Coordinates of C-alpha atoms and ligand atoms in Angstrom, one line a residue:
Chain W
X1 CA 182.9 83.0 67.5
X2 CA 183.5 86.1 65.3
X3 CA 180.6 86.9 63.1
X4 CA 181.4 89.2 60.2
X5 CA 178.3 90.4 58.5
X6 CA 179.3 90.7 54.8
X7 CA 176.1 90.1 53.0
X8 CA 172.6 89.9 54.5
X9 CA 170.3 87.2 53.5
X10 CA 168.1 88.7 50.8
X11 CA 165.4 86.0 50.4
X12 CA 166.4 84.9 46.9
X13 CA 169.6 84.0 45.0
X14 CA 172.5 84.8 47.4
X15 CA 175.7 85.8 45.6
X16 CA 178.6 83.7 46.8
X17 CA 182.0 85.3 47.4
X18 CA 184.7 84.2 45.0
X19 CA 188.0 84.5 46.9
X20 CA 191.1 84.6 44.9
X21 CA 193.4 83.4 47.6
X22 CA 192.5 79.8 48.7
X23 CA 191.5 80.4 52.3
X24 CA 190.8 77.9 55.0
X25 CA 187.1 78.0 54.3
X26 CA 187.5 77.0 50.7
X27 CA 190.1 74.3 51.6
X28 CA 187.6 72.8 54.0
X29 CA 184.7 73.0 51.6
X30 CA 186.7 71.0 49.0
X31 CA 188.0 68.6 51.7
X32 CA 184.5 67.8 52.8
X33 CA 183.9 66.3 49.4
X34 CA 186.9 64.0 49.9
X35 CA 185.2 62.6 53.0
X36 CA 182.7 60.5 50.9
X37 CA 185.6 58.1 50.1
X38 CA 188.2 59.0 52.8
X39 CA 185.8 59.3 55.8
X40 CA 184.9 62.4 57.9
X41 CA 187.8 64.8 58.0
X42 CA 189.7 62.3 55.9
X43 CA 190.2 60.0 58.8
X44 CA 188.9 56.6 57.8
X45 CA 191.2 53.9 56.6
X46 CA 190.1 51.2 54.2
X47 CA 191.5 50.1 50.8
X48 CA 191.2 53.8 50.2
X49 CA 193.8 55.5 52.5
X50 CA 193.1 57.9 55.3
X51 CA 194.4 61.4 54.7
X52 CA 194.4 63.0 58.2
X53 CA 197.8 63.8 59.5
X54 CA 199.7 62.7 56.4
X55 CA 202.8 64.9 55.5
X56 CA 201.7 67.9 53.6
X57 CA 204.5 67.5 51.0
X58 CA 203.4 64.0 50.3
X59 CA 199.7 64.8 49.9
X60 CA 200.5 67.8 47.7
X61 CA 202.9 65.9 45.5
X62 CA 200.3 63.1 45.1
X63 CA 197.4 65.3 44.4
X64 CA 199.3 67.2 41.7
X65 CA 200.7 64.0 40.2
X66 CA 197.1 62.6 39.9
X67 CA 196.0 65.8 38.2
X68 CA 198.9 65.6 35.7
X69 CA 198.2 61.9 35.0
X70 CA 201.6 60.9 36.5
X71 CA 200.2 58.1 38.7
X72 CA 200.2 54.8 36.8
X73 CA 197.2 52.7 37.6
X74 CA 195.2 55.5 39.2
X75 CA 191.5 55.1 38.9
X76 CA 189.1 58.0 39.8
X77 CA 191.6 60.5 41.3
X78 CA 192.9 62.0 38.0
X79 CA 189.4 62.6 36.9
X80 CA 188.5 64.3 40.2
X81 CA 191.7 66.4 40.7
X82 CA 191.3 67.9 37.3
X83 CA 188.2 69.7 38.7
X84 CA 190.3 71.9 41.1
X85 CA 192.9 74.6 40.8
X86 CA 196.5 73.6 41.8
X87 CA 196.2 76.1 44.6
X88 CA 193.1 74.5 45.9
X89 CA 194.8 71.1 45.9
X90 CA 197.7 72.6 47.8
X91 CA 195.4 74.1 50.3
X92 CA 193.5 70.8 50.7
X93 CA 196.9 69.0 51.3
X94 CA 197.7 71.6 54.0
X95 CA 194.4 71.1 55.6
X96 CA 194.5 67.3 55.8
X97 CA 198.1 67.5 57.1
X98 CA 197.0 69.8 59.9
X99 CA 194.6 67.2 61.2
X100 CA 195.4 64.6 63.8
X101 CA 196.1 61.2 62.4
X102 CA 193.5 58.6 63.4
Chain D
X11 CA 158.1 64.7 77.3
X12 CA 159.5 61.5 75.9
X13 CA 161.2 61.6 72.6
X14 CA 161.4 65.3 72.2
X15 CA 163.4 65.6 75.4
X16 CA 164.6 68.9 76.8
X17 CA 164.2 72.2 74.9
X18 CA 161.5 74.8 74.6
X19 CA 158.1 73.1 74.5
X20 CA 155.4 75.6 73.8
X21 CA 152.0 74.5 74.8
X22 CA 149.5 75.6 72.2
X23 CA 146.1 74.3 72.9
X24 CA 147.4 71.0 74.1
X25 CA 149.8 70.7 71.1
X26 CA 153.4 70.0 71.7
X27 CA 155.7 72.3 69.8
X28 CA 159.4 71.8 69.9
X29 CA 161.4 74.9 69.2
X30 CA 164.9 74.2 70.3
X31 CA 166.6 76.2 73.1
X32 CA 166.0 79.9 73.5
X33 CA 168.6 82.1 71.8
X34 CA 169.9 79.1 69.8
X35 CA 168.9 78.9 66.1
X36 CA 167.0 75.7 65.3
X37 CA 167.4 73.8 62.1
X38 CA 165.0 71.0 61.3
X39 CA 166.0 68.3 58.8
X40 CA 163.5 65.9 57.3
X41 CA 164.8 62.5 56.2
X42 CA 167.7 60.5 57.6
X43 CA 169.1 59.2 54.3
X44 CA 172.3 60.2 52.4
X45 CA 171.3 63.9 52.2
X46 CA 169.5 64.6 55.5
X47 CA 171.7 62.6 57.9
X48 CA 174.8 64.3 56.3
X49 CA 173.3 67.7 56.6
X50 CA 172.4 67.2 60.3
X51 CA 175.9 66.0 61.2
X52 CA 177.7 68.7 59.3
X53 CA 175.5 71.4 60.8
X54 CA 176.7 70.3 64.2
X55 CA 180.3 70.1 63.0
X56 CA 180.2 73.6 61.5
X57 CA 178.3 75.2 64.4
X58 CA 178.1 73.1 67.5
X59 CA 175.8 75.5 69.4
X60 CA 173.1 75.1 66.8
X61 CA 170.0 73.1 67.7
X62 CA 169.5 70.4 65.0
X63 CA 166.5 68.1 64.9
X64 CA 166.4 65.2 62.4
X65 CA 163.0 63.7 61.6
X66 CA 163.1 60.1 60.2
X67 CA 160.5 57.4 60.9
X68 CA 162.9 54.5 60.5
X69 CA 165.2 53.7 63.4
X70 CA 167.4 51.8 61.0
X71 CA 168.1 53.0 57.5
X72 CA 168.9 50.5 54.7
X73 CA 170.9 51.9 51.8
X74 CA 169.9 51.4 48.2
X75 CA 173.6 51.3 47.3
X76 CA 174.8 47.7 47.4
X77 CA 171.3 46.2 47.3
X78 CA 172.2 45.0 43.9
X79 CA 175.1 43.1 45.5
X80 CA 172.6 41.6 47.9
X81 CA 170.4 40.6 45.0
X82 CA 173.4 39.0 43.3
X83 CA 174.2 37.0 46.4
X84 CA 177.3 38.9 47.1
X85 CA 176.3 40.8 50.3
X86 CA 174.4 40.3 53.5
X87 CA 171.4 42.6 53.7
X88 CA 172.0 43.6 57.4
X89 CA 175.4 45.0 56.4
X90 CA 173.4 47.7 54.5
X91 CA 171.6 49.0 57.7
X92 CA 172.7 52.0 59.6
X93 CA 171.3 53.8 62.7
X94 CA 171.4 57.2 64.2
X95 CA 173.1 56.6 67.5
X96 CA 176.4 58.2 66.5
X97 CA 174.7 61.3 65.2
X98 CA 172.8 61.6 68.5
X99 CA 175.5 60.6 71.0
X100 CA 178.7 62.0 69.3
X101 CA 177.4 64.9 67.3
X102 CA 174.4 66.1 69.4
X103 CA 171.7 65.8 66.7
X104 CA 168.2 65.4 68.2
X105 CA 166.6 62.5 66.3
X106 CA 162.8 62.3 66.3
X107 CA 161.4 59.0 64.9
X108 CA 158.3 60.4 63.2
X109 CA 157.0 61.3 59.7
X110 CA 156.7 64.9 58.7
X111 CA 153.2 65.4 57.3
X112 CA 153.1 69.1 56.4
X113 CA 155.0 72.3 56.4
X114 CA 153.8 75.8 57.2
X115 CA 156.3 77.9 55.4
X116 CA 155.1 81.3 56.7
X117 CA 154.6 80.2 60.3
X118 CA 157.9 78.2 60.1
X119 CA 156.3 75.0 61.6
X120 CA 156.6 71.4 60.7
X121 CA 153.6 69.1 61.5
X122 CA 154.5 65.5 62.5
X123 CA 152.3 62.5 62.0
X124 CA 152.1 61.7 65.7
X125 CA 150.6 65.2 66.3
X126 CA 153.4 67.3 67.6
X127 CA 154.9 70.3 65.8
X128 CA 158.4 71.6 65.3
X129 CA 159.2 75.3 65.1
X130 CA 162.2 75.9 62.9
X131 CA 164.4 78.8 61.9
X132 CA 165.6 77.0 58.8
X133 CA 164.3 73.8 57.3
X134 CA 166.2 71.2 55.2
X135 CA 164.2 68.6 53.3
X136 CA 165.9 65.5 52.0
X137 CA 162.9 63.1 51.5
X138 CA 164.3 61.2 48.5
X139 CA 161.8 60.0 45.9
X140 CA 158.3 58.8 45.6
X141 CA 156.8 56.8 42.8
X142 CA 154.3 58.1 40.2
X143 CA 151.9 55.2 40.7
X144 CA 149.8 54.6 37.7
X145 CA 151.9 56.8 35.4
X146 CA 152.9 53.6 33.7
X147 CA 149.6 51.8 33.0
X148 CA 148.9 48.9 35.3
X149 CA 151.7 49.7 37.7
X150 CA 150.4 50.8 41.0
X151 CA 151.2 50.0 44.6
X152 CA 149.3 46.7 44.5
X153 CA 151.2 45.7 41.3
X154 CA 154.5 46.2 43.1
X155 CA 153.6 43.3 45.4
X156 CA 153.8 41.0 42.3
X157 CA 156.3 42.8 40.2
X158 CA 158.6 44.6 42.7
X159 CA 160.4 47.8 42.0
X160 CA 163.0 47.2 44.8
X161 CA 164.0 50.9 44.2
X162 CA 163.7 51.7 47.9
X163 CA 165.6 49.3 50.1
X164 CA 163.5 47.1 52.4
X165 CA 160.7 44.6 52.0
X166 CA 160.6 45.2 48.2
X167 CA 164.3 44.1 48.0
X168 CA 163.6 40.9 49.9
X169 CA 160.6 40.2 47.7
X170 CA 162.7 40.4 44.5
X171 CA 165.4 38.3 46.0
X172 CA 162.9 35.6 47.0
X173 CA 161.4 35.6 43.5
X174 CA 164.8 35.1 42.0
X175 CA 165.5 32.2 44.3
X176 CA 162.2 30.6 43.4
X177 CA 162.6 31.2 39.7
X178 CA 163.1 28.1 37.5
X179 CA 166.3 27.5 35.6
X180 CA 165.5 28.6 32.0
X181 CA 163.2 31.4 33.1
X182 CA 163.4 35.1 32.0
X183 CA 164.2 38.0 34.4
X184 CA 162.8 41.2 32.9
X185 CA 163.7 44.7 34.1
X186 CA 161.8 47.7 32.9
X187 CA 163.9 50.9 33.1
X188 CA 162.4 54.5 33.0
X189 CA 163.1 57.7 31.2
X190 CA 165.4 60.3 32.8
X191 CA 165.5 61.7 35.4
X192 CA 165.4 58.9 38.0
X193 CA 167.2 57.7 41.1
X194 CA 170.6 56.2 40.3
X195 CA 171.2 56.4 36.6
X196 CA 173.5 53.4 36.5
X197 CA 171.3 51.4 38.9
X198 CA 169.2 49.4 36.5
X199 CA 172.4 48.3 34.5
X200 CA 174.3 47.3 37.7
X201 CA 171.2 45.4 38.8
X202 CA 170.9 43.3 35.6
X203 CA 174.6 42.6 35.8
X204 CA 174.5 41.2 39.3
X205 CA 171.3 39.3 38.8
X206 CA 173.0 37.8 35.7
X207 CA 175.9 36.8 38.0
X208 CA 173.5 35.0 40.3
X209 CA 171.6 33.3 37.5
X210 CA 174.8 32.2 35.7
X211 CA 175.9 30.5 38.9
X212 CA 172.6 29.0 39.9
X213 CA 170.3 28.9 36.9
X214 CA 172.5 29.0 33.9
X215 CA 169.8 28.4 31.2
X216 CA 168.0 31.6 32.2
X217 CA 167.8 34.9 30.3
X218 CA 168.0 38.5 31.5
X219 CA 166.1 41.1 29.4
X220 CA 166.3 44.9 30.0
X221 CA 163.6 46.9 28.3
X222 CA 164.5 50.5 28.3
X223 CA 162.7 53.8 27.6
X224 CA 166.0 55.4 26.6
X225 CA 168.6 54.9 23.8
X226 CA 171.5 56.0 26.0
X227 CA 172.4 55.3 29.6
X228 CA 175.1 55.9 32.1
X229 CA 178.5 54.2 31.4
X230 CA 176.8 52.4 28.5
X231 CA 180.0 51.3 26.7
X232 CA 181.5 49.9 29.9
X233 CA 178.4 48.0 30.8
X234 CA 178.1 46.5 27.3
X235 CA 181.8 45.5 27.5
X236 CA 181.3 43.9 30.9
X237 CA 178.1 42.0 29.9
X238 CA 179.9 40.6 26.8
X239 CA 182.9 39.6 28.9
X240 CA 181.0 38.0 31.8
X241 CA 177.5 37.0 30.6
X242 CA 177.7 36.7 26.8
X243 CA 174.2 36.0 25.4
X244 CA 172.5 35.8 28.7
X245 CA 172.0 39.6 29.0
X246 CA 170.0 41.4 26.3
X247 CA 169.3 45.2 26.3
X248 CA 166.5 46.6 24.2
X249 CA 166.6 50.4 23.9
X250 CA 163.9 52.9 22.9
X251 CA 164.6 52.7 19.1
X252 CA 164.3 49.0 19.1
X253 CA 160.9 49.1 20.8
X254 CA 162.2 48.9 24.3
X255 CA 159.7 51.4 25.9
X256 CA 157.1 49.6 28.0
X257 CA 153.7 51.3 28.1
X258 CA 151.6 48.8 30.0
X259 CA 152.3 46.3 32.8
X260 CA 150.1 43.3 33.6
X261 CA 151.2 42.3 37.1
X262 CA 149.0 39.1 37.3
X263 CA 150.3 37.6 34.1
X264 CA 153.8 39.1 34.6
X265 CA 153.6 40.5 31.1
X266 CA 154.6 43.9 29.7
X267 CA 153.6 45.5 26.5
X268 CA 155.9 47.9 24.5
X269 CA 155.0 50.9 22.5
X270 CA 154.7 49.0 19.2
X271 CA 152.7 46.1 20.7
X272 CA 155.3 43.5 21.6
X273 CA 154.3 41.4 24.6
X274 CA 157.1 40.1 26.8
X275 CA 156.4 37.5 29.4
X276 CA 158.6 37.4 32.5
X277 CA 159.3 34.7 35.1
X278 CA 160.4 37.5 37.5
X279 CA 159.4 41.1 36.6
X280 CA 161.2 44.1 38.1
X281 CA 159.7 47.5 37.2
X282 CA 161.6 50.7 38.0
X283 CA 158.7 53.1 37.8
X284 CA 158.6 56.9 36.9
X285 CA 159.5 59.0 40.0
X286 CA 159.0 62.4 41.6
X287 CA 160.2 64.2 44.8
X288 CA 159.1 62.7 48.1
X289 CA 155.7 63.7 49.4
X290 CA 156.7 66.4 51.9
X291 CA 158.3 68.4 49.1
X292 CA 154.9 68.6 47.4
X293 CA 153.2 69.4 50.7
X294 CA 155.7 72.2 51.3
X295 CA 154.8 73.6 47.9
X296 CA 158.3 73.6 46.6
X297 CA 157.9 71.3 43.6
X298 CA 157.2 72.5 40.0
X299 CA 155.2 70.8 37.2
X300 CA 158.0 68.3 36.7
X301 CA 157.4 66.8 40.1
X302 CA 160.9 67.8 41.3
X303 CA 162.2 70.8 43.3
X304 CA 163.9 73.8 41.6
X305 CA 166.6 75.3 43.8
X306 CA 169.1 78.2 44.0
X307 CA 172.2 76.4 42.7
X308 CA 174.5 78.2 45.3
X309 CA 172.7 77.1 48.4
X310 CA 169.9 74.7 47.4
X311 CA 167.4 77.0 49.0
X312 CA 164.0 76.5 47.5
X313 CA 163.1 79.0 44.7
X314 CA 159.6 79.1 46.1
X315 CA 159.9 79.1 49.9
X316 CA 162.5 81.2 51.7
X317 CA 164.1 79.5 54.6
X318 CA 163.4 76.0 53.1
X319 CA 166.3 74.2 51.6
X320 CA 165.9 71.0 49.6
X321 CA 168.7 68.5 48.8
X322 CA 169.3 65.0 47.4
X323 CA 167.2 63.1 44.9
X324 CA 164.2 65.4 45.3
X325 CA 166.0 68.3 43.5
X326 CA 166.5 69.4 40.0
X327 CA 170.3 69.4 40.1
X328 CA 171.3 68.2 36.6
X329 CA 174.0 67.6 35.5
X330 CA 174.5 66.1 38.9
X331 CA 172.9 62.6 39.0
X332 CA 170.5 61.4 41.7
X333 CA 173.1 59.5 43.7
X334 CA 173.9 58.9 47.3
X335 CA 177.3 60.4 46.8
X336 CA 175.8 63.6 45.4
X337 CA 173.1 63.8 48.2
X338 CA 175.9 63.5 50.8
X339 CA 177.7 66.4 49.1
X340 CA 174.5 68.4 48.9
X341 CA 174.2 67.9 52.6
X342 CA 177.6 69.5 53.3
X343 CA 177.3 72.4 50.9
X344 CA 173.8 73.3 52.2
X345 CA 174.8 72.9 55.8
X346 CA 177.6 75.5 55.2
X347 CA 175.1 77.7 53.3
X348 CA 172.6 77.6 56.2
X349 CA 175.2 78.3 58.8
X350 CA 176.5 81.3 56.8
X351 CA 173.0 82.5 56.4
X352 CA 172.3 82.3 60.2
X353 CA 175.5 84.1 60.9
X354 CA 174.8 86.7 58.3
X355 CA 178.0 85.9 56.4
X356 CA 178.4 85.6 52.7
X357 CA 177.6 82.2 51.3
X358 CA 180.8 80.2 50.6
X359 CA 181.5 79.3 47.0
X360 CA 180.0 75.8 46.6
X361 CA 181.7 72.7 45.2
X362 CA 180.4 69.2 44.7
X363 CA 181.7 66.0 43.3
X364 CA 180.3 62.6 42.4
X365 CA 181.7 59.1 42.0
X366 CA 179.3 56.3 41.0
X367 CA 180.8 52.9 41.3
X368 CA 179.0 50.0 39.5
X369 CA 179.9 46.4 40.1
X370 CA 179.3 44.2 37.0
X371 CA 180.7 41.0 38.4
X372 CA 182.9 40.1 41.5
X373 CA 186.2 41.9 41.0
X374 CA 184.9 43.9 38.1
X375 CA 184.0 47.5 38.9
X376 CA 183.6 50.6 36.7
X377 CA 183.1 54.3 37.6
X378 CA 181.9 57.7 36.5
X379 CA 183.3 60.6 38.4
X380 CA 182.7 64.4 38.1
X381 CA 183.3 67.7 39.8
X382 CA 180.6 70.4 39.7
X383 CA 180.4 74.2 40.1
X384 CA 178.1 77.1 39.6
X385 CA 178.8 79.1 36.4
X386 CA 176.7 82.1 35.4
X387 CA 174.0 81.0 37.8
X388 CA 173.8 77.4 36.5
X389 CA 175.2 74.1 37.7
X390 CA 177.8 72.6 35.4
X391 CA 180.6 70.1 35.3
X392 CA 184.0 71.7 35.8
X393 CA 185.4 71.8 32.3
X394 CA 188.2 69.3 31.8
X395 CA 187.3 67.3 34.9
X396 CA 185.5 64.0 35.2
X397 CA 184.7 61.0 33.0
X398 CA 184.3 57.3 33.0
X399 CA 186.8 54.4 33.5
X400 CA 188.8 53.6 30.4
X401 CA 187.3 51.0 28.0
X402 CA 189.4 47.9 27.4
X403 CA 191.2 48.4 30.7
X404 CA 193.2 45.4 32.1
X405 CA 191.5 43.1 34.6
X406 CA 193.6 44.5 37.5
X407 CA 192.1 48.0 36.9
X408 CA 188.6 46.6 37.0
X409 CA 189.5 44.6 40.1
X410 CA 190.8 47.8 41.8
X411 CA 187.6 49.7 41.0
X412 CA 185.6 46.8 42.5
X413 CA 187.7 46.9 45.7
X414 CA 187.4 50.7 45.9
X415 CA 183.6 50.3 45.5
X416 CA 183.6 48.3 48.8
X417 CA 185.9 50.8 50.4
X418 CA 183.7 53.7 49.2
X419 CA 180.6 52.1 50.7
X420 CA 182.3 51.7 54.1
X421 CA 183.7 55.3 54.0
X422 CA 180.5 57.1 52.9
X423 CA 178.5 55.1 55.5
X424 CA 181.0 56.3 58.1
X425 CA 180.6 59.9 56.8
X426 CA 176.8 59.8 56.9
X427 CA 175.9 57.7 59.8
X428 CA 179.1 56.5 61.6
X429 CA 180.5 53.1 62.4
X430 CA 178.7 52.0 65.5
X431 CA 177.7 48.3 65.2
X432 CA 174.0 47.7 65.3
X433 CA 172.7 48.3 68.8
Ligands
FAD22 C1 169.3 50.0 43.3 C2 170.0 51.3 43.7 C3 171.4 51.3 43.8 C4 172.0 52.5 44.1 N1 173.4 52.6 44.1 C5 174.0 53.7 44.4 C6 175.4 53.8 44.5 O1 176.1 52.7 44.3 N2 176.0 54.9 44.7 C7 175.3 56.1 45.0 O2 175.9 57.1 45.2 N3 173.9 56.1 44.9 C8 173.3 54.9 44.7 N4 171.9 54.9 44.6 C9 171.1 56.2 44.8 C10 170.9 56.5 46.3 O3 170.2 55.5 46.9 C11 170.1 57.8 46.4 O4 170.6 58.8 45.5 C12 170.1 58.4 47.8 O5 169.5 57.5 48.6 C13 169.5 59.8 47.8 O6 169.5 60.3 49.1 P1 168.3 61.2 49.7 O7 168.7 61.8 51.0 O8 167.9 62.2 48.6 O9 167.1 60.2 49.8 P2 167.0 58.8 50.7 O10 168.4 58.3 50.9 O11 166.0 58.0 50.1 O12 166.5 59.3 52.1 C14 165.2 59.8 52.3 C15 164.8 59.6 53.8 O13 163.8 60.4 54.1 C16 162.8 59.8 54.9 N5 161.6 60.5 54.7 C17 160.9 60.7 53.5 N6 159.8 61.5 53.7 C18 159.8 61.8 55.0 C19 159.0 62.6 55.9 N7 157.9 63.2 55.3 N8 159.3 62.7 57.2 C20 160.4 62.1 57.7 N9 161.2 61.3 57.0 C21 161.0 61.2 55.6 C22 162.8 58.4 54.3 O14 162.4 57.4 55.3 C23 164.3 58.2 54.0 O15 165.0 57.6 55.1 C24 171.2 53.7 44.3 C25 169.8 53.6 44.3 C26 169.2 52.4 43.9 C27 167.7 52.4 43.9

């Protein structure tokens, strides 16, 4: 494991890093939120679909369509996707696509 | 060595102290509910060589989510129970079935009820809520045996269900709802909905009365619309301005008195009492005068005790609600913050979301959803995100949200505890 000391723990309010580019760490942080409905690592299939291993282009198109309210009958996803930048949604699509399908 | 198993056991005057393996950081997590079990699992996912000990007295955890469906006759109680085998066997979390009694912040020790101690490098507390017994006159622990709260899942939930089954047709079910903040803001309203469902089917001459210390509540318009649609006159809600605030409970007569002196008599009385953070948070000295725990919004590290993190219902995390969904998300964000801290890396930018499903009737669900961030050192909703289900939506929209509620329950249970059948 590579440990890069950037900021030492200072006891009180730690300042988070705000990366401009959406890196893997950010994508995974957002994706962890999705797990509450889609299962750990997006890999749990119910009436709510599993996301792991789905094609990136499909996931990306769907996430952006939710955000733009272009998915008729959608329930919570438009309200949730509006909380993220387009680039974050693209990075999340890439992350779930990279996982093994269950 | 029994339950504590292998690891470094320091003998200190006959006391057993578990400290994890040498040269591995040790994180102790108190509470195996939505927040704590999630934090323990994700600590191991994020940093498998970490030693993680989860302290939880119950071998099986029953969720509050979906107890309202049980009360309404729509769900089997055992389907709400989850155990810790998957966390232990698949993720390598050490689970200690004990109750944490005290925290020594400076010495970084946790004292357990059975007498052993745990030495930690970082501590995460997710103890949920305790009740402020007596804060509502007449409502103490003994009163809850007659007028249940059923706001923690278990014997109280069964007691309330039994009382509903024994209630006569034509009786009145009364629910007393507290001021903010409290566990599960839409919970009281979902509960009266599903109890109305049960009564409509089985005791149709009965009434449901909700006495509220507030004038506004979560998803209010949608609940009102659903009550009208499904239960008509059966459900009555009385808010603060209409003398809804209960100031005294008489558990023997099953009577409550409101601010302006109205006495309401119940056939079955359900009191959701005022609340505070769970006991261990007070013992650790991390609460403030409100009874809840102030935290650094980026990490949920205590503002009072370095190295101690607090998550879930026990925290002051408004505008995030005290929900299982949020506690699960706290667990992940704080696990990442703890790992970054241990590795001396910058703390990742946090992100949380919430979706609270409420079921008003079979095939009739509603939601509130939000995304949260830190802005200028404060938690807030991401502008432009979130909101509630549309009002006046067609029946198939409500049916889908009820279906997704069931799917959400299965998925979050998988994410927190796993899917092993009861062993
Ligand atoms: C009727 C009702 C319906 C609800 N419905 C929903 C819903 O649909 N969706 C939703 O998201 N949320 C819902 N909630 C809210 C949800 O239950 C809570 O927000 C959630 O449980 C909070 O998680 P937590 O980890 O903070 O606490 P808990 O889940 O309560 O976990 C705390 C755990 O810590 C343990 N513990 C406490 N003190 C100690 C100690 N000193 N040592 C060791 N262990 C300790 C306890 O035994 C417990 O297992 C509902 C709540 C109620 C009451």
